[in-house]
Short mmCIF file of C-alpha atoms in Angstrom, two decimals:
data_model
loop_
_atom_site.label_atom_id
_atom_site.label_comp_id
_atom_site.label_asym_id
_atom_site.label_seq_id
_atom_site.Cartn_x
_atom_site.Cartn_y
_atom_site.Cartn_z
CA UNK F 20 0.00 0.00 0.00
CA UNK F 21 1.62 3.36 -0.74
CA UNK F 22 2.38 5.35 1.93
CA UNK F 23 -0.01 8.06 0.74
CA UNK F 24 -3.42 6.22 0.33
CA UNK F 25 -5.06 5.77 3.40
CA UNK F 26 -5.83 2.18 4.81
CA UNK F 27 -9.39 1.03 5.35
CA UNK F 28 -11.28 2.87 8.63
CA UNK F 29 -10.55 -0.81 10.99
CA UNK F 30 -6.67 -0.48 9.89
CA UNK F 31 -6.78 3.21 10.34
CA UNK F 32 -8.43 3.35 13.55
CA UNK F 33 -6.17 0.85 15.07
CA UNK F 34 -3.55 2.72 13.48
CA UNK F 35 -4.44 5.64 15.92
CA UNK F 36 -3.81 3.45 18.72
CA UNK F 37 -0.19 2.53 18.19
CA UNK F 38 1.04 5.61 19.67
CA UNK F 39 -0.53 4.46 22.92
CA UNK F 40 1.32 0.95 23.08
CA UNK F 41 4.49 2.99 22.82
CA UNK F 42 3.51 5.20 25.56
CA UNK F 43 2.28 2.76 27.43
CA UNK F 44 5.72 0.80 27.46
CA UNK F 45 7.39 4.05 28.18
CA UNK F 46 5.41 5.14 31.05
CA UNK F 47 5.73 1.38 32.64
CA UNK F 48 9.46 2.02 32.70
CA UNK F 49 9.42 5.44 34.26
CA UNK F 50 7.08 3.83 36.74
CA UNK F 51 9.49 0.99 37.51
CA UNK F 52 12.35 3.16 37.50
CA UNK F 53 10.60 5.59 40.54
CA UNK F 54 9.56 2.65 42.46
CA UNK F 55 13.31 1.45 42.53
CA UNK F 56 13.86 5.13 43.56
CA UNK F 57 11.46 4.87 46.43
CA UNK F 58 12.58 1.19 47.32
CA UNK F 59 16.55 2.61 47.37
CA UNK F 60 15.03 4.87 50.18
CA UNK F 61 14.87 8.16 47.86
CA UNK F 62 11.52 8.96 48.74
CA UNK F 63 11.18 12.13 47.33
CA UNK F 64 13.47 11.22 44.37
CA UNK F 65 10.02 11.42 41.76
CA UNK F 66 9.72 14.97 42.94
CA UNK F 67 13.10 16.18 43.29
CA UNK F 68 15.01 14.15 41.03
CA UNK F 69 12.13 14.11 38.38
CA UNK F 70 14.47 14.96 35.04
CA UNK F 71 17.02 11.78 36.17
CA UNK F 72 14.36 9.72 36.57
CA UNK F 73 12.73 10.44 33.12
CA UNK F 74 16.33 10.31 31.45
CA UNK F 75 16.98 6.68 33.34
CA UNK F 76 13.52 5.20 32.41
CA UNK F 77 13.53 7.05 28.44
CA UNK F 78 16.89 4.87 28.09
CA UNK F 79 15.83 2.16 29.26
CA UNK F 80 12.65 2.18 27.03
CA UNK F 81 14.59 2.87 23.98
CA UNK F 82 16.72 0.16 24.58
CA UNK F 83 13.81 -2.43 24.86
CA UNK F 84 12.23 -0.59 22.04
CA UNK F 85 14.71 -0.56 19.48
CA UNK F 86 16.05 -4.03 20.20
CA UNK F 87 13.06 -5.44 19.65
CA UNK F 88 12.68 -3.63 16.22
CA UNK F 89 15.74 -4.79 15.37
CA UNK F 90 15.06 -8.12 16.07
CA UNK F 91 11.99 -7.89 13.93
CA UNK F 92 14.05 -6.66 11.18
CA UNK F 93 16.50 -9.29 11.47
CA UNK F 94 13.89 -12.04 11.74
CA UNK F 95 12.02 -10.79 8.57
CA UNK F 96 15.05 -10.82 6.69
CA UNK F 97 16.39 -14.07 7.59
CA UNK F 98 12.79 -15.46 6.63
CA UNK F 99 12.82 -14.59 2.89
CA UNK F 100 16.84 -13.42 2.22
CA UNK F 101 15.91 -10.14 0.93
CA UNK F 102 17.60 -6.94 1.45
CA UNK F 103 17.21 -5.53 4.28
CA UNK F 104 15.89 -2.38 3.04
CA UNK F 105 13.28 -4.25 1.11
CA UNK F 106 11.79 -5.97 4.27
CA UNK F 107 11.43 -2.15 5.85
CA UNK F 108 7.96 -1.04 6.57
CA UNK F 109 6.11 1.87 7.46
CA UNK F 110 8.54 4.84 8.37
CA UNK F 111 11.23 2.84 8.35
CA UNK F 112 11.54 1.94 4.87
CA UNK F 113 12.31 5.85 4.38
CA UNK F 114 15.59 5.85 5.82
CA UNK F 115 17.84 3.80 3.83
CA UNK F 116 17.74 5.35 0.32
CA UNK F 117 18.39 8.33 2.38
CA UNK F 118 20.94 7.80 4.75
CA UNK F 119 23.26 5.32 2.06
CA UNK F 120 23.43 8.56 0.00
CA UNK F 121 25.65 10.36 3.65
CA UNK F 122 29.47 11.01 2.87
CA UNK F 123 32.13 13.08 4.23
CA UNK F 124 32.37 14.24 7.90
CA UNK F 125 28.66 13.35 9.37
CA UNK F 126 27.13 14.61 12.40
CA UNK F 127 24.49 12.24 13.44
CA UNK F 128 21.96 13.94 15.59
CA UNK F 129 20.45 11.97 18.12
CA UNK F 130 21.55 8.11 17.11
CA UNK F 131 19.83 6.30 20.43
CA UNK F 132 21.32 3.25 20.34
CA UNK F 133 22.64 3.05 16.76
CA UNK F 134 19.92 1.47 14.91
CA UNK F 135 20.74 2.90 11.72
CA UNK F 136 24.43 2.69 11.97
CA UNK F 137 24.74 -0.64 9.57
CA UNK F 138 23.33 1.83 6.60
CA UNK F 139 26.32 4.39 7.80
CA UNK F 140 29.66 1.71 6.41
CA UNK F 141 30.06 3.58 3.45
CA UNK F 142 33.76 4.35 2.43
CA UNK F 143 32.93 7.68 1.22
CA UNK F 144 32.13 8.53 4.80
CA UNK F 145 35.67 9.55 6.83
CA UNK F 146 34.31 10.31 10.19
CA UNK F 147 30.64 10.16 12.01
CA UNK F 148 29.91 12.18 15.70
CA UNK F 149 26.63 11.02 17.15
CA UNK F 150 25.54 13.89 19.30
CA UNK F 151 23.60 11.56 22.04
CA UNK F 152 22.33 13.62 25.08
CA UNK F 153 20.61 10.65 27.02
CA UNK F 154 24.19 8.75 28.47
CA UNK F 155 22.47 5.58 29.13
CA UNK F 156 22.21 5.14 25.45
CA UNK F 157 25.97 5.50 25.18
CA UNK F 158 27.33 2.00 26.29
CA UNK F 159 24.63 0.41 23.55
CA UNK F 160 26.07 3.25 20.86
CA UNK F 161 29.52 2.45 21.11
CA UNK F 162 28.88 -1.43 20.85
CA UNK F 163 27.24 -1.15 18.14
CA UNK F 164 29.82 1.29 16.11
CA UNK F 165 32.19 -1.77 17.17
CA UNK F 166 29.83 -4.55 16.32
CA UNK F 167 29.57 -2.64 12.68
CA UNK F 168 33.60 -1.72 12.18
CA UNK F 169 33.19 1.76 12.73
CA UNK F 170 34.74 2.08 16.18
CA UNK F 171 37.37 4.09 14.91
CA UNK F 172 35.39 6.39 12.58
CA UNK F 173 32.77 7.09 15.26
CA UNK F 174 32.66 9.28 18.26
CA UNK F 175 30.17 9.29 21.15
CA UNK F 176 29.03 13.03 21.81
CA UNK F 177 27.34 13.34 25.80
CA UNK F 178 25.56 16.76 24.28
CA UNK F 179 22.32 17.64 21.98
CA UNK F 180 22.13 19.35 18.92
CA UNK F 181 22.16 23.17 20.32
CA UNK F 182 25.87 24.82 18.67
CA UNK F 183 26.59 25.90 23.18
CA UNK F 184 26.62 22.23 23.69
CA UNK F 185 27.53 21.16 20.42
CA UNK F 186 30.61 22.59 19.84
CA UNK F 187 32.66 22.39 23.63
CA UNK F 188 31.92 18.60 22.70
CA UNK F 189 33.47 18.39 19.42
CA UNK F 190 36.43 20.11 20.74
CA UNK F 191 36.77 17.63 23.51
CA UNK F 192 37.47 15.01 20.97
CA UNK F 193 40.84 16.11 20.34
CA UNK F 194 40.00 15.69 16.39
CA UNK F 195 40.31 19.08 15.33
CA UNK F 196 36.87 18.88 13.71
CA UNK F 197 35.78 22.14 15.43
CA UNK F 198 38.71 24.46 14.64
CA UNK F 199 37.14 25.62 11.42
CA UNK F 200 34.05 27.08 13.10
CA UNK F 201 36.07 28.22 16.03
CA UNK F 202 38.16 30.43 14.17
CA UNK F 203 35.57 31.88 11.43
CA UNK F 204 32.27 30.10 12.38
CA UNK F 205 32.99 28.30 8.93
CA UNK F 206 30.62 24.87 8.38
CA UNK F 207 32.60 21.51 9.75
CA UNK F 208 30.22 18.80 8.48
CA UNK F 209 29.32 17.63 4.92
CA UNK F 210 26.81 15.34 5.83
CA UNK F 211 23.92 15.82 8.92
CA UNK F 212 21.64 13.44 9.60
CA UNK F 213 18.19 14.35 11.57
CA UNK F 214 15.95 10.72 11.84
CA UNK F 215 13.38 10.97 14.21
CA UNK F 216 15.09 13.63 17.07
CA UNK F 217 13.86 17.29 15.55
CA UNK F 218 10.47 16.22 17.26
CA UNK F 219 12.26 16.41 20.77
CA UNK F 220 15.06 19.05 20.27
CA UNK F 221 14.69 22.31 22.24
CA UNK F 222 13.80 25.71 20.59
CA UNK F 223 13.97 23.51 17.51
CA UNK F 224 13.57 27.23 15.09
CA UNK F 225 17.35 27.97 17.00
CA UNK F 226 19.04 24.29 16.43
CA UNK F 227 17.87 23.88 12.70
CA UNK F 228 19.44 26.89 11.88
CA UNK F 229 22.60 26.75 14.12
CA UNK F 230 22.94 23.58 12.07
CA UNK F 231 22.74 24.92 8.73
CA UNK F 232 25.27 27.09 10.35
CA UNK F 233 27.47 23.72 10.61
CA UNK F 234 27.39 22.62 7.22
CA UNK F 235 30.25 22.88 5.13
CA UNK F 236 29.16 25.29 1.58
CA UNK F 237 27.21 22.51 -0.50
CA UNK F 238 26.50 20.31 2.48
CA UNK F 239 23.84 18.42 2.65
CA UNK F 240 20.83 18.07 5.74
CA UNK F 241 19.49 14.17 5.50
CA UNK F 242 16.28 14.20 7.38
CA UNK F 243 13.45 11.84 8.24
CA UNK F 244 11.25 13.30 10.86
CA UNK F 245 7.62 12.67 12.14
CA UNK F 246 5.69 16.09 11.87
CA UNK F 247 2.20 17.76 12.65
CA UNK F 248 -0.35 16.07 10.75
CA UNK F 249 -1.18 18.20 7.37
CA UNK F 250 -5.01 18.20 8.56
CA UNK F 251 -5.86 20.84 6.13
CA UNK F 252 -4.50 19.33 3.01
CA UNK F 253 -6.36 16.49 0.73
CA UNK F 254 -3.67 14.42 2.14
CA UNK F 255 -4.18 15.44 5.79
CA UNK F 256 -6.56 13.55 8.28
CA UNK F 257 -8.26 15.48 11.10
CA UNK F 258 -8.70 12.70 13.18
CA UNK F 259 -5.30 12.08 13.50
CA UNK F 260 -4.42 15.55 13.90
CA UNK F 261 -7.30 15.56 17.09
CA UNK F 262 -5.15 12.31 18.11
CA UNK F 263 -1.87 14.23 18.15
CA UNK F 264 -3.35 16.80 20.46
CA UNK F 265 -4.83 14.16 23.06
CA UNK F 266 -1.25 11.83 22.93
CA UNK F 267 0.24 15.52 23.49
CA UNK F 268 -2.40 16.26 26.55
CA UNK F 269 -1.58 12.98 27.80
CA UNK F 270 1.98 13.49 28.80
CA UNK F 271 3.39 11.86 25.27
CA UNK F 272 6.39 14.45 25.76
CA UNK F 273 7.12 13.72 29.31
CA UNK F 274 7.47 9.67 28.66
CA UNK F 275 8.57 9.54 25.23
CA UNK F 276 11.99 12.14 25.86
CA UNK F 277 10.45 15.28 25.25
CA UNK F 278 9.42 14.20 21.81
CA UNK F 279 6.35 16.47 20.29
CA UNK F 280 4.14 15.08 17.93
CA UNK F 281 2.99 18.12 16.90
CA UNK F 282 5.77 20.17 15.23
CA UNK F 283 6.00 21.89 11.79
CA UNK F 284 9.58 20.65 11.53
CA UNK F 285 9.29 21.35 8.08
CA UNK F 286 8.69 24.93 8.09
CA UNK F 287 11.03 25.11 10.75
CA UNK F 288 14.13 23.65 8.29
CA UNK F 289 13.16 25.80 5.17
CA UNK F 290 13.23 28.82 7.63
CA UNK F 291 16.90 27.69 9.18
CA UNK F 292 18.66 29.16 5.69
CA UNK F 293 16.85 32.73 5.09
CA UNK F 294 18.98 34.37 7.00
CA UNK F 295 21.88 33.20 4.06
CA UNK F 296 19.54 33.50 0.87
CA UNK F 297 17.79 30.09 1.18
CA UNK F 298 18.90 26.43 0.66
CA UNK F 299 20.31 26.12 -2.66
CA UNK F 300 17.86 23.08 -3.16
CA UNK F 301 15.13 21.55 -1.16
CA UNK F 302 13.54 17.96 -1.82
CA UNK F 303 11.08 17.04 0.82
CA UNK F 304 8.46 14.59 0.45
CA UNK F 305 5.50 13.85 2.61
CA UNK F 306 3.91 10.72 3.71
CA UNK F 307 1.62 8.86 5.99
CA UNK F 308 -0.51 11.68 5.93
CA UNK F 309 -3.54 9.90 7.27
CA UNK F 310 -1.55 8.69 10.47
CA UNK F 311 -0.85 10.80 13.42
CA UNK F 312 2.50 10.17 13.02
CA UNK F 313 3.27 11.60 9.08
CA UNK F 314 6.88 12.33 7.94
CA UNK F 315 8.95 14.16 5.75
CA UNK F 316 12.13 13.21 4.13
CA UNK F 317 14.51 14.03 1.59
CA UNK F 318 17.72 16.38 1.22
CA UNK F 319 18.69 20.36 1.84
CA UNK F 320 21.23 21.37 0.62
CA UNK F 321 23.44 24.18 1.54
CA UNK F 322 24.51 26.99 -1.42
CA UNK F 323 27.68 26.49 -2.31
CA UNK F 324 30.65 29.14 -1.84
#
């Protein structure tokens, strides 16, 4: 089914509802992780401690989360000795087309716990920094750049996208990556990849265009990215857009790390270049515009100099 035709109402409606598994799973692991608070005698720990606590149980949900879509992956692929990019559904099957095409220095913005990094062993890629605020993901990050020979091409960043944590990061590698912005505020990356984090950055109009900044003259912004729901478009649904609001009132942000679901990430990313004359080229394409979770994805690319 394309990604663009909606499914019939029962597959639609239940559609809906698969936000609220994931939120479900996320919330039973911030529960778990206050109760072990409690049980460790730090009674008031949920109160006082509340942003650990989220960061501790968000890790440990991602973990659970993405190994078990990987072993999904894995056991669909084994099954019928496809590519792996063939087996891909949903979302998923946007990001390898995209992210095969990365080359150069990359700065991979929010990686969790590496999913994607098998799609990231290209040659024509010399180094990769995953910018990875949550540290719990870190451990699983750096075995999987191992597992996938790229422990020597990729470095673990403890910081978010923002340029004031950003940067003081890049610098603590000892790589010299940073010096070019440092002494001109010149770009340092050819290749940035956003999949899936925009929806949880802060003041995400400030980061998209602090990382335009960070692109090198005719670099290129990769991006897959879950968005608000086009409601007022032939392609929109309003029922899913009156789902994102009631995930949102529900505390989706607070269990899912800060993630919004209702975002116009793409306005936000065609805005990030004005203040330089625009991207020289923009190629965005929408889908799943009937779900409350649609996306965007393609390439922007920075005018060269």
């Amino acid at each position: 089914m394309s990604s663009d035709a909606p499914p019939p109402f029962g597959e639609w409606f239940l559609n809906l509802l698969e936000p609220a598994q994931l939120m479900a799973m996320a919330m039973s692991y911030y529960f778990q992780v206050c109760t072990e608070a409690v049980k460790s005698g730090q009674v008031l720990a949920p109160i006082t401690q509340t942003s650990r606590l989220r960061d501790e149980a968000f890790g440990r949900f991602w973990i659970a989360f993405s190994t078990n879509r990987e072993e999904e992956n894995s056991t669909a692929t084994s099954a019928s000795n496809e590519p792996e990019e063939a087996e891909l559904t949903g979302s998923s099957a946007l990001i390898p087309p995209l992210l095969k095409t990365a080359s150069g220095i990359v700065l991979d913005i929010g990686p969790g716990t590496g999913t994607q990094m098998p799609l990231l062993r290209s040659p024509a890629i010399t180094a990769i920094y995953g910018a990875e605020p949550c540290i719990g993901l870190h451990k699983e990050l750096r075995a999987k750049a191992l597992a996938e020979g790229l422990g020597s091409k990729y470095h673990v960043l403890h910081c978010g996208a923002a340029s004031s944590e950003l940067i003081p990061a890049l610098e603590a590698t000892g790589t010299g990556v940073a010096d070019a912005h440092n002494a001109n505020g010149g770009g340092v990356f050819d290749t940035i990849l956003c999949v899936r984090v925009l929806c949880s950055v802060p003041e995400m109009e400030r980061t998209t265009r602090e990382l335009y900044s960070l692109l090198k003259p005719g670099g290129r912004l990769l991006v897959t990215e879950h968005v608000v729901n086009p409601w007022r478009t032939a392609k929109g649904s309003f029922g899913a857009r009156v789902a994102q609001a009631i995930y949102q009132l529900l505390g989706w942000s607070f269990f899912i790390g800060d993630c919004c679901m209702d975002r116009d990430t793409e306005g936000a990313l065609r805005r990030a270049a004005d203040g330089d004359g625009g991207w020289e080229s923009v190629q965005l394409e929408r889908a799943f515009g009937w779900s409350p979770l649609p996306y965007i994805s393609g390439v922007l690319v920075k005018r060269g100099g």
